[in-house]
Amino acid sequence: MNRGVCLLYKKDYNEAVVNFSHAFEIDPTNSNALVNLAIAKYTLGDKTDACEKIQAAVKMGNKTAGGYSMRMCRNEKGPSFQIALLFL
């Protein structure tokens, strides 16, 4: 998952999606991977899937996901979600 975070910082969102998807496949309880996957997908413009992923993370009890859920699922524009990485 650390590789995926580095990829987000490098703005290599397509590779970040691959990395976080793989991390979540390996450990389906890893809600942080799901949050970061949602961030990468949202940044790439896949807002529908990002919303689904972030809502799943909320249901898993991820405390960071709630704030992003409101923004991602309402398609509001705002600052980069990379700041969220500081709290994961």
PDB file of N, CA and C in Angstrom:
ATOM      1  N   MET A   1       0.816  -1.188   0.000  1.00  0.00           N
ATOM      2  CA  MET A   1       0.000   0.000   0.000  1.00  0.00           C
ATOM      3  C   MET A   1       0.865   1.258   0.000  1.00  0.00           C
ATOM      4  N   ASN A   2       2.051   1.200   0.608  1.00  0.00           N
ATOM      5  CA  ASN A   2       2.930   2.368   0.609  1.00  0.00           C
ATOM      6  C   ASN A   2       3.291   2.796  -0.802  1.00  0.00           C
ATOM      7  N   ARG A   3       3.434   1.816  -1.694  1.00  0.00           N
ATOM      8  CA  ARG A   3       3.735   2.135  -3.090  1.00  0.00           C
ATOM      9  C   ARG A   3       2.595   2.956  -3.687  1.00  0.00           C
ATOM     10  N   GLY A   4       1.363   2.573  -3.394  1.00  0.00           N
ATOM     11  CA  GLY A   4       0.208   3.301  -3.895  1.00  0.00           C
ATOM     12  C   GLY A   4       0.174   4.736  -3.408  1.00  0.00           C
ATOM     13  N   VAL A   5       0.529   4.954  -2.160  1.00  0.00           N
ATOM     14  CA  VAL A   5       0.577   6.306  -1.604  1.00  0.00           C
ATOM     15  C   VAL A   5       1.634   7.122  -2.352  1.00  0.00           C
ATOM     16  N   CYS A   6       2.790   6.524  -2.592  1.00  0.00           N
ATOM     17  CA  CYS A   6       3.843   7.216  -3.359  1.00  0.00           C
ATOM     18  C   CYS A   6       3.348   7.555  -4.760  1.00  0.00           C
ATOM     19  N   LEU A   7       2.618   6.638  -5.366  1.00  0.00           N
ATOM     20  CA  LEU A   7       2.079   6.891  -6.703  1.00  0.00           C
ATOM     21  C   LEU A   7       1.079   8.042  -6.700  1.00  0.00           C
ATOM     22  N   LEU A   8       0.279   8.147  -5.649  1.00  0.00           N
ATOM     23  CA  LEU A   8      -0.645   9.286  -5.545  1.00  0.00           C
ATOM     24  C   LEU A   8       0.133  10.595  -5.444  1.00  0.00           C
ATOM     25  N   TYR A   9       1.164  10.600  -4.628  1.00  0.00           N
ATOM     26  CA  TYR A   9       1.966  11.812  -4.492  1.00  0.00           C
ATOM     27  C   TYR A   9       2.641  12.189  -5.806  1.00  0.00           C
ATOM     28  N   LYS A  10       3.000  11.178  -6.602  1.00  0.00           N
ATOM     29  CA  LYS A  10       3.629  11.431  -7.908  1.00  0.00           C
ATOM     30  C   LYS A  10       2.593  11.743  -8.986  1.00  0.00           C
ATOM     31  N   LYS A  11       1.328  11.708  -8.607  1.00  0.00           N
ATOM     32  CA  LYS A  11       0.199  11.952  -9.513  1.00  0.00           C
ATOM     33  C   LYS A  11       0.107  10.909 -10.627  1.00  0.00           C
ATOM     34  N   ASP A  12       0.546   9.709 -10.312  1.00  0.00           N
ATOM     35  CA  ASP A  12       0.411   8.580 -11.243  1.00  0.00           C
ATOM     36  C   ASP A  12      -0.839   7.806 -10.822  1.00  0.00           C
ATOM     37  N   TYR A  13      -1.993   8.405 -11.104  1.00  0.00           N
ATOM     38  CA  TYR A  13      -3.257   7.900 -10.575  1.00  0.00           C
ATOM     39  C   TYR A  13      -3.659   6.550 -11.163  1.00  0.00           C
ATOM     40  N   ASN A  14      -3.351   6.317 -12.425  1.00  0.00           N
ATOM     41  CA  ASN A  14      -3.699   5.022 -13.025  1.00  0.00           C
ATOM     42  C   ASN A  14      -2.971   3.877 -12.328  1.00  0.00           C
ATOM     43  N   GLU A  15      -1.688   4.055 -12.076  1.00  0.00           N
ATOM     44  CA  GLU A  15      -0.928   3.014 -11.372  1.00  0.00           C
ATOM     45  C   GLU A  15      -1.363   2.905  -9.920  1.00  0.00           C
ATOM     46  N   ALA A  16      -1.752   4.026  -9.331  1.00  0.00           N
ATOM     47  CA  ALA A  16      -2.244   3.993  -7.955  1.00  0.00           C
ATOM     48  C   ALA A  16      -3.517   3.154  -7.872  1.00  0.00           C
ATOM     49  N   VAL A  17      -4.388   3.294  -8.869  1.00  0.00           N
ATOM     50  CA  VAL A  17      -5.619   2.489  -8.909  1.00  0.00           C
ATOM     51  C   VAL A  17      -5.265   1.005  -8.950  1.00  0.00           C
ATOM     52  N   VAL A  18      -4.324   0.646  -9.789  1.00  0.00           N
ATOM     53  CA  VAL A  18      -3.897  -0.760  -9.888  1.00  0.00           C
ATOM     54  C   VAL A  18      -3.364  -1.234  -8.538  1.00  0.00           C
ATOM     55  N   ASN A  19      -2.521  -0.422  -7.913  1.00  0.00           N
ATOM     56  CA  ASN A  19      -1.898  -0.805  -6.655  1.00  0.00           C
ATOM     57  C   ASN A  19      -2.906  -0.949  -5.531  1.00  0.00           C
ATOM     58  N   PHE A  20      -3.795   0.026  -5.374  1.00  0.00           N
ATOM     59  CA  PHE A  20      -4.780  -0.037  -4.294  1.00  0.00           C
ATOM     60  C   PHE A  20      -5.822  -1.129  -4.540  1.00  0.00           C
ATOM     61  N   SER A  21      -6.151  -1.369  -5.797  1.00  0.00           N
ATOM     62  CA  SER A  21      -7.068  -2.465  -6.115  1.00  0.00           C
ATOM     63  C   SER A  21      -6.460  -3.795  -5.695  1.00  0.00           C
ATOM     64  N   HIS A  22      -5.184  -3.960  -5.987  1.00  0.00           N
ATOM     65  CA  HIS A  22      -4.481  -5.197  -5.616  1.00  0.00           C
ATOM     66  C   HIS A  22      -4.404  -5.331  -4.095  1.00  0.00           C
ATOM     67  N   ALA A  23      -4.087  -4.231  -3.416  1.00  0.00           N
ATOM     68  CA  ALA A  23      -4.009  -4.262  -1.951  1.00  0.00           C
ATOM     69  C   ALA A  23      -5.348  -4.657  -1.344  1.00  0.00           C
ATOM     70  N   PHE A  24      -6.444  -4.156  -1.916  1.00  0.00           N
ATOM     71  CA  PHE A  24      -7.763  -4.488  -1.391  1.00  0.00           C
ATOM     72  C   PHE A  24      -8.150  -5.930  -1.710  1.00  0.00           C
ATOM     73  N   GLU A  25      -7.723  -6.432  -2.866  1.00  0.00           N
ATOM     74  CA  GLU A  25      -7.977  -7.840  -3.201  1.00  0.00           C
ATOM     75  C   GLU A  25      -7.277  -8.760  -2.216  1.00  0.00           C
ATOM     76  N   ILE A  26      -6.063  -8.410  -1.845  1.00  0.00           N
ATOM     77  CA  ILE A  26      -5.287  -9.221  -0.901  1.00  0.00           C
ATOM     78  C   ILE A  26      -5.911  -9.184   0.486  1.00  0.00           C
ATOM     79  N   ASP A  27      -6.364  -8.002   0.894  1.00  0.00           N
ATOM     80  CA  ASP A  27      -6.950  -7.834   2.229  1.00  0.00           C
ATOM     81  C   ASP A  27      -8.240  -7.029   2.131  1.00  0.00           C
ATOM     82  N   PRO A  28      -9.370  -7.703   1.952  1.00  0.00           N
ATOM     83  CA  PRO A  28     -10.655  -7.009   1.808  1.00  0.00           C
ATOM     84  C   PRO A  28     -11.119  -6.272   3.064  1.00  0.00           C
ATOM     85  N   THR A  29     -10.371  -6.349   4.143  1.00  0.00           N
ATOM     86  CA  THR A  29     -10.707  -5.583   5.346  1.00  0.00           C
ATOM     87  C   THR A  29      -9.908  -4.274   5.409  1.00  0.00           C
ATOM     88  N   ASN A  30      -9.062  -4.029   4.430  1.00  0.00           N
ATOM     89  CA  ASN A  30      -8.198  -2.846   4.415  1.00  0.00           C
ATOM     90  C   ASN A  30      -8.975  -1.640   3.882  1.00  0.00           C
ATOM     91  N   SER A  31      -9.667  -0.980   4.776  1.00  0.00           N
ATOM     92  CA  SER A  31     -10.489   0.164   4.364  1.00  0.00           C
ATOM     93  C   SER A  31      -9.644   1.356   3.923  1.00  0.00           C
ATOM     94  N   ASN A  32      -8.404   1.457   4.403  1.00  0.00           N
ATOM     95  CA  ASN A  32      -7.529   2.545   3.955  1.00  0.00           C
ATOM     96  C   ASN A  32      -7.190   2.399   2.476  1.00  0.00           C
ATOM     97  N   ALA A  33      -6.984   1.168   2.030  1.00  0.00           N
ATOM     98  CA  ALA A  33      -6.737   0.933   0.600  1.00  0.00           C
ATOM     99  C   ALA A  33      -7.960   1.361  -0.206  1.00  0.00           C
ATOM    100  N   LEU A  34      -9.129   1.098   0.320  1.00  0.00           N
ATOM    101  CA  LEU A  34     -10.369   1.463  -0.365  1.00  0.00           C
ATOM    102  C   LEU A  34     -10.539   2.989  -0.438  1.00  0.00           C
ATOM    103  N   VAL A  35     -10.187   3.676   0.633  1.00  0.00           N
ATOM    104  CA  VAL A  35     -10.262   5.139   0.634  1.00  0.00           C
ATOM    105  C   VAL A  35      -9.302   5.706  -0.412  1.00  0.00           C
ATOM    106  N   ASN A  36      -8.072   5.213  -0.416  1.00  0.00           N
ATOM    107  CA  ASN A  36      -7.091   5.706  -1.378  1.00  0.00           C
ATOM    108  C   ASN A  36      -7.462   5.338  -2.804  1.00  0.00           C
ATOM    109  N   LEU A  37      -8.066   4.186  -2.988  1.00  0.00           N
ATOM    110  CA  LEU A  37      -8.558   3.795  -4.315  1.00  0.00           C
ATOM    111  C   LEU A  37      -9.629   4.773  -4.772  1.00  0.00           C
ATOM    112  N   ALA A  38     -10.519   5.135  -3.873  1.00  0.00           N
ATOM    113  CA  ALA A  38     -11.571   6.103  -4.197  1.00  0.00           C
ATOM    114  C   ALA A  38     -10.966   7.458  -4.561  1.00  0.00           C
ATOM    115  N   ILE A  39      -9.950   7.878  -3.826  1.00  0.00           N
ATOM    116  CA  ILE A  39      -9.288   9.157  -4.106  1.00  0.00           C
ATOM    117  C   ILE A  39      -8.685   9.140  -5.509  1.00  0.00           C
ATOM    118  N   ALA A  40      -7.990   8.065  -5.841  1.00  0.00           N
ATOM    119  CA  ALA A  40      -7.367   7.966  -7.167  1.00  0.00           C
ATOM    120  C   ALA A  40      -8.427   7.954  -8.265  1.00  0.00           C
ATOM    121  N   LYS A  41      -9.486   7.186  -8.067  1.00  0.00           N
ATOM    122  CA  LYS A  41     -10.541   7.107  -9.080  1.00  0.00           C
ATOM    123  C   LYS A  41     -11.258   8.448  -9.239  1.00  0.00           C
ATOM    124  N   TYR A  42     -11.507   9.131  -8.141  1.00  0.00           N
ATOM    125  CA  TYR A  42     -12.157  10.431  -8.196  1.00  0.00           C
ATOM    126  C   TYR A  42     -11.296  11.419  -8.969  1.00  0.00           C
ATOM    127  N   THR A  43     -10.009  11.398  -8.692  1.00  0.00           N
ATOM    128  CA  THR A  43      -9.084  12.304  -9.366  1.00  0.00           C
ATOM    129  C   THR A  43      -9.037  12.026 -10.862  1.00  0.00           C
ATOM    130  N   LEU A  44      -9.189  10.772 -11.253  1.00  0.00           N
ATOM    131  CA  LEU A  44      -9.214  10.407 -12.666  1.00  0.00           C
ATOM    132  C   LEU A  44     -10.558  10.703 -13.327  1.00  0.00           C
ATOM    133  N   GLY A  45     -11.547  11.094 -12.538  1.00  0.00           N
ATOM    134  CA  GLY A  45     -12.850  11.445 -13.093  1.00  0.00           C
ATOM    135  C   GLY A  45     -13.893  10.348 -13.004  1.00  0.00           C
ATOM    136  N   ASP A  46     -13.542   9.222 -12.405  1.00  0.00           N
ATOM    137  CA  ASP A  46     -14.493   8.120 -12.249  1.00  0.00           C
ATOM    138  C   ASP A  46     -15.271   8.327 -10.949  1.00  0.00           C
ATOM    139  N   LYS A  47     -16.101   9.346 -10.946  1.00  0.00           N
ATOM    140  CA  LYS A  47     -16.781   9.765  -9.728  1.00  0.00           C
ATOM    141  C   LYS A  47     -17.799   8.747  -9.209  1.00  0.00           C
ATOM    142  N   THR A  48     -18.442   8.030 -10.103  1.00  0.00           N
ATOM    143  CA  THR A  48     -19.430   7.036  -9.684  1.00  0.00           C
ATOM    144  C   THR A  48     -18.768   5.907  -8.903  1.00  0.00           C
ATOM    145  N   ASP A  49     -17.694   5.349  -9.451  1.00  0.00           N
ATOM    146  CA  ASP A  49     -17.001   4.260  -8.758  1.00  0.00           C
ATOM    147  C   ASP A  49     -16.323   4.773  -7.494  1.00  0.00           C
ATOM    148  N   ALA A  50     -15.798   5.997  -7.544  1.00  0.00           N
ATOM    149  CA  ALA A  50     -15.176   6.573  -6.351  1.00  0.00           C
ATOM    150  C   ALA A  50     -16.199   6.676  -5.222  1.00  0.00           C
ATOM    151  N   CYS A  51     -17.404   7.111  -5.556  1.00  0.00           N
ATOM    152  CA  CYS A  51     -18.470   7.227  -4.563  1.00  0.00           C
ATOM    153  C   CYS A  51     -18.810   5.860  -3.971  1.00  0.00           C
ATOM    154  N   GLU A  52     -18.914   4.849  -4.821  1.00  0.00           N
ATOM    155  CA  GLU A  52     -19.210   3.496  -4.334  1.00  0.00           C
ATOM    156  C   GLU A  52     -18.113   2.998  -3.397  1.00  0.00           C
ATOM    157  N   LYS A  53     -16.861   3.239  -3.769  1.00  0.00           N
ATOM    158  CA  LYS A  53     -15.730   2.766  -2.950  1.00  0.00           C
ATOM    159  C   LYS A  53     -15.697   3.497  -1.609  1.00  0.00           C
ATOM    160  N   ILE A  54     -15.895   4.810  -1.636  1.00  0.00           N
ATOM    161  CA  ILE A  54     -15.810   5.574  -0.387  1.00  0.00           C
ATOM    162  C   ILE A  54     -16.977   5.223   0.537  1.00  0.00           C
ATOM    163  N   GLN A  55     -18.149   4.959  -0.023  1.00  0.00           N
ATOM    164  CA  GLN A  55     -19.284   4.548   0.807  1.00  0.00           C
ATOM    165  C   GLN A  55     -19.044   3.175   1.422  1.00  0.00           C
ATOM    166  N   ALA A  56     -18.391   2.298   0.681  1.00  0.00           N
ATOM    167  CA  ALA A  56     -18.041   0.986   1.235  1.00  0.00           C
ATOM    168  C   ALA A  56     -17.069   1.148   2.400  1.00  0.00           C
ATOM    169  N   ALA A  57     -16.116   2.072   2.256  1.00  0.00           N
ATOM    170  CA  ALA A  57     -15.162   2.321   3.347  1.00  0.00           C
ATOM    171  C   ALA A  57     -15.864   2.874   4.573  1.00  0.00           C
ATOM    172  N   VAL A  58     -16.860   3.728   4.352  1.00  0.00           N
ATOM    173  CA  VAL A  58     -17.649   4.263   5.474  1.00  0.00           C
ATOM    174  C   VAL A  58     -18.356   3.115   6.189  1.00  0.00           C
ATOM    175  N   LYS A  59     -18.956   2.220   5.425  1.00  0.00           N
ATOM    176  CA  LYS A  59     -19.666   1.076   6.016  1.00  0.00           C
ATOM    177  C   LYS A  59     -18.722   0.160   6.788  1.00  0.00           C
ATOM    178  N   MET A  60     -17.448   0.156   6.374  1.00  0.00           N
ATOM    179  CA  MET A  60     -16.450  -0.658   7.067  1.00  0.00           C
ATOM    180  C   MET A  60     -15.973   0.015   8.352  1.00  0.00           C
ATOM    181  N   GLY A  61     -16.408   1.253   8.579  1.00  0.00           N
ATOM    182  CA  GLY A  61     -16.044   1.956   9.803  1.00  0.00           C
ATOM    183  C   GLY A  61     -14.828   2.849   9.678  1.00  0.00           C
ATOM    184  N   ASN A  62     -14.374   3.121   8.452  1.00  0.00           N
ATOM    185  CA  ASN A  62     -13.224   3.995   8.271  1.00  0.00           C
ATOM    186  C   ASN A  62     -13.619   5.420   8.644  1.00  0.00           C
ATOM    187  N   LYS A  63     -12.945   5.975   9.630  1.00  0.00           N
ATOM    188  CA  LYS A  63     -13.314   7.290  10.163  1.00  0.00           C
ATOM    189  C   LYS A  63     -12.972   8.428   9.214  1.00  0.00           C
ATOM    190  N   THR A  64     -11.997   8.241   8.354  1.00  0.00           N
ATOM    191  CA  THR A  64     -11.599   9.293   7.420  1.00  0.00           C
ATOM    192  C   THR A  64     -12.561   9.390   6.243  1.00  0.00           C
ATOM    193  N   ALA A  65     -13.195   8.298   5.911  1.00  0.00           N
ATOM    194  CA  ALA A  65     -13.998   8.214   4.692  1.00  0.00           C
ATOM    195  C   ALA A  65     -15.244   9.094   4.710  1.00  0.00           C
ATOM    196  N   GLY A  66     -15.792   9.345   5.872  1.00  0.00           N
ATOM    197  CA  GLY A  66     -17.043  10.085   5.959  1.00  0.00           C
ATOM    198  C   GLY A  66     -17.008  11.457   5.312  1.00  0.00           C
ATOM    199  N   GLY A  67     -15.975  12.213   5.592  1.00  0.00           N
ATOM    200  CA  GLY A  67     -15.855  13.548   5.016  1.00  0.00           C
ATOM    201  C   GLY A  67     -15.704  13.517   3.512  1.00  0.00           C
ATOM    202  N   TYR A  68     -15.003  12.523   3.029  1.00  0.00           N
ATOM    203  CA  TYR A  68     -14.800  12.410   1.589  1.00  0.00           C
ATOM    204  C   TYR A  68     -16.049  11.898   0.897  1.00  0.00           C
ATOM    205  N   SER A  69     -16.835  11.131   1.604  1.00  0.00           N
ATOM    206  CA  SER A  69     -18.064  10.597   1.034  1.00  0.00           C
ATOM    207  C   SER A  69     -18.996  11.728   0.609  1.00  0.00           C
ATOM    208  N   MET A  70     -19.135  12.712   1.468  1.00  0.00           N
ATOM    209  CA  MET A  70     -20.029  13.826   1.144  1.00  0.00           C
ATOM    210  C   MET A  70     -19.564  14.546  -0.121  1.00  0.00           C
ATOM    211  N   ARG A  71     -18.268  14.782  -0.232  1.00  0.00           N
ATOM    212  CA  ARG A  71     -17.757  15.518  -1.385  1.00  0.00           C
ATOM    213  C   ARG A  71     -17.769  14.650  -2.640  1.00  0.00           C
ATOM    214  N   MET A  72     -17.316  13.417  -2.536  1.00  0.00           N
ATOM    215  CA  MET A  72     -17.227  12.555  -3.721  1.00  0.00           C
ATOM    216  C   MET A  72     -18.598  12.195  -4.269  1.00  0.00           C
ATOM    217  N   CYS A  73     -19.512  11.959  -3.386  1.00  0.00           N
ATOM    218  CA  CYS A  73     -20.818  11.478  -3.827  1.00  0.00           C
ATOM    219  C   CYS A  73     -21.752  12.603  -4.265  1.00  0.00           C
ATOM    220  N   ARG A  74     -21.405  13.799  -3.959  1.00  0.00           N
ATOM    221  CA  ARG A  74     -22.181  14.947  -4.431  1.00  0.00           C
ATOM    222  C   ARG A  74     -21.503  15.602  -5.623  1.00  0.00           C
ATOM    223  N   ASN A  75     -20.365  15.057  -6.021  1.00  0.00           N
ATOM    224  CA  ASN A  75     -19.596  15.579  -7.151  1.00  0.00           C
ATOM    225  C   ASN A  75     -19.191  17.032  -6.966  1.00  0.00           C
ATOM    226  N   GLU A  76     -18.962  17.410  -5.717  1.00  0.00           N
ATOM    227  CA  GLU A  76     -18.510  18.766  -5.452  1.00  0.00           C
ATOM    228  C   GLU A  76     -17.034  18.879  -5.799  1.00  0.00           C
ATOM    229  N   LYS A  77     -16.662  20.047  -6.282  1.00  0.00           N
ATOM    230  CA  LYS A  77     -15.258  20.287  -6.556  1.00  0.00           C
ATOM    231  C   LYS A  77     -14.622  20.857  -5.303  1.00  0.00           C
ATOM    232  N   GLY A  78     -13.408  20.479  -5.070  1.00  0.00           N
ATOM    233  CA  GLY A  78     -12.710  20.988  -3.904  1.00  0.00           C
ATOM    234  C   GLY A  78     -11.234  20.740  -4.039  1.00  0.00           C
ATOM    235  N   PRO A  79     -10.493  20.982  -2.975  1.00  0.00           N
ATOM    236  CA  PRO A  79      -9.051  20.799  -3.025  1.00  0.00           C
ATOM    237  C   PRO A  79      -8.691  19.329  -3.223  1.00  0.00           C
ATOM    238  N   SER A  80      -7.483  19.104  -3.600  1.00  0.00           N
ATOM    239  CA  SER A  80      -6.989  17.753  -3.854  1.00  0.00           C
ATOM    240  C   SER A  80      -7.201  16.872  -2.634  1.00  0.00           C
ATOM    241  N   PHE A  81      -7.508  15.618  -2.888  1.00  0.00           N
ATOM    242  CA  PHE A  81      -7.710  14.660  -1.803  1.00  0.00           C
ATOM    243  C   PHE A  81      -6.402  14.097  -1.289  1.00  0.00           C
ATOM    244  N   GLN A  82      -5.284  14.518  -1.865  1.00  0.00           N
ATOM    245  CA  GLN A  82      -3.990  14.016  -1.423  1.00  0.00           C
ATOM    246  C   GLN A  82      -3.738  14.370   0.046  1.00  0.00           C
ATOM    247  N   ILE A  83      -4.345  15.427   0.512  1.00  0.00           N
ATOM    248  CA  ILE A  83      -4.193  15.809   1.914  1.00  0.00           C
ATOM    249  C   ILE A  83      -4.667  14.685   2.818  1.00  0.00           C
ATOM    250  N   ALA A  84      -5.630  13.911   2.371  1.00  0.00           N
ATOM    251  CA  ALA A  84      -6.158  12.807   3.181  1.00  0.00           C
ATOM    252  C   ALA A  84      -5.090  11.795   3.503  1.00  0.00           C
ATOM    253  N   LEU A  85      -4.111  11.663   2.661  1.00  0.00           N
ATOM    254  CA  LEU A  85      -3.047  10.684   2.889  1.00  0.00           C
ATOM    255  C   LEU A  85      -2.300  10.958   4.183  1.00  0.00           C
ATOM    256  N   LEU A  86      -2.262  12.206   4.597  1.00  0.00           N
ATOM    257  CA  LEU A  86      -1.553  12.560   5.828  1.00  0.00           C
ATOM    258  C   LEU A  86      -2.212  11.942   7.044  1.00  0.00           C
ATOM    259  N   PHE A  87      -3.483  11.613   6.939  1.00  0.00           N
ATOM    260  CA  PHE A  87      -4.225  11.112   8.097  1.00  0.00           C
ATOM    261  C   PHE A  87      -4.425   9.611   8.092  1.00  0.00           C
ATOM    262  N   LEU A  88      -3.957   8.920   7.055  1.00  0.00           N
ATOM    263  CA  LEU A  88      -4.146   7.469   6.980  1.00  0.00           C
ATOM    264  C   LEU A  88      -3.006   6.733   7.590  1.00  0.00           C
TER     265      LEU A  88
END
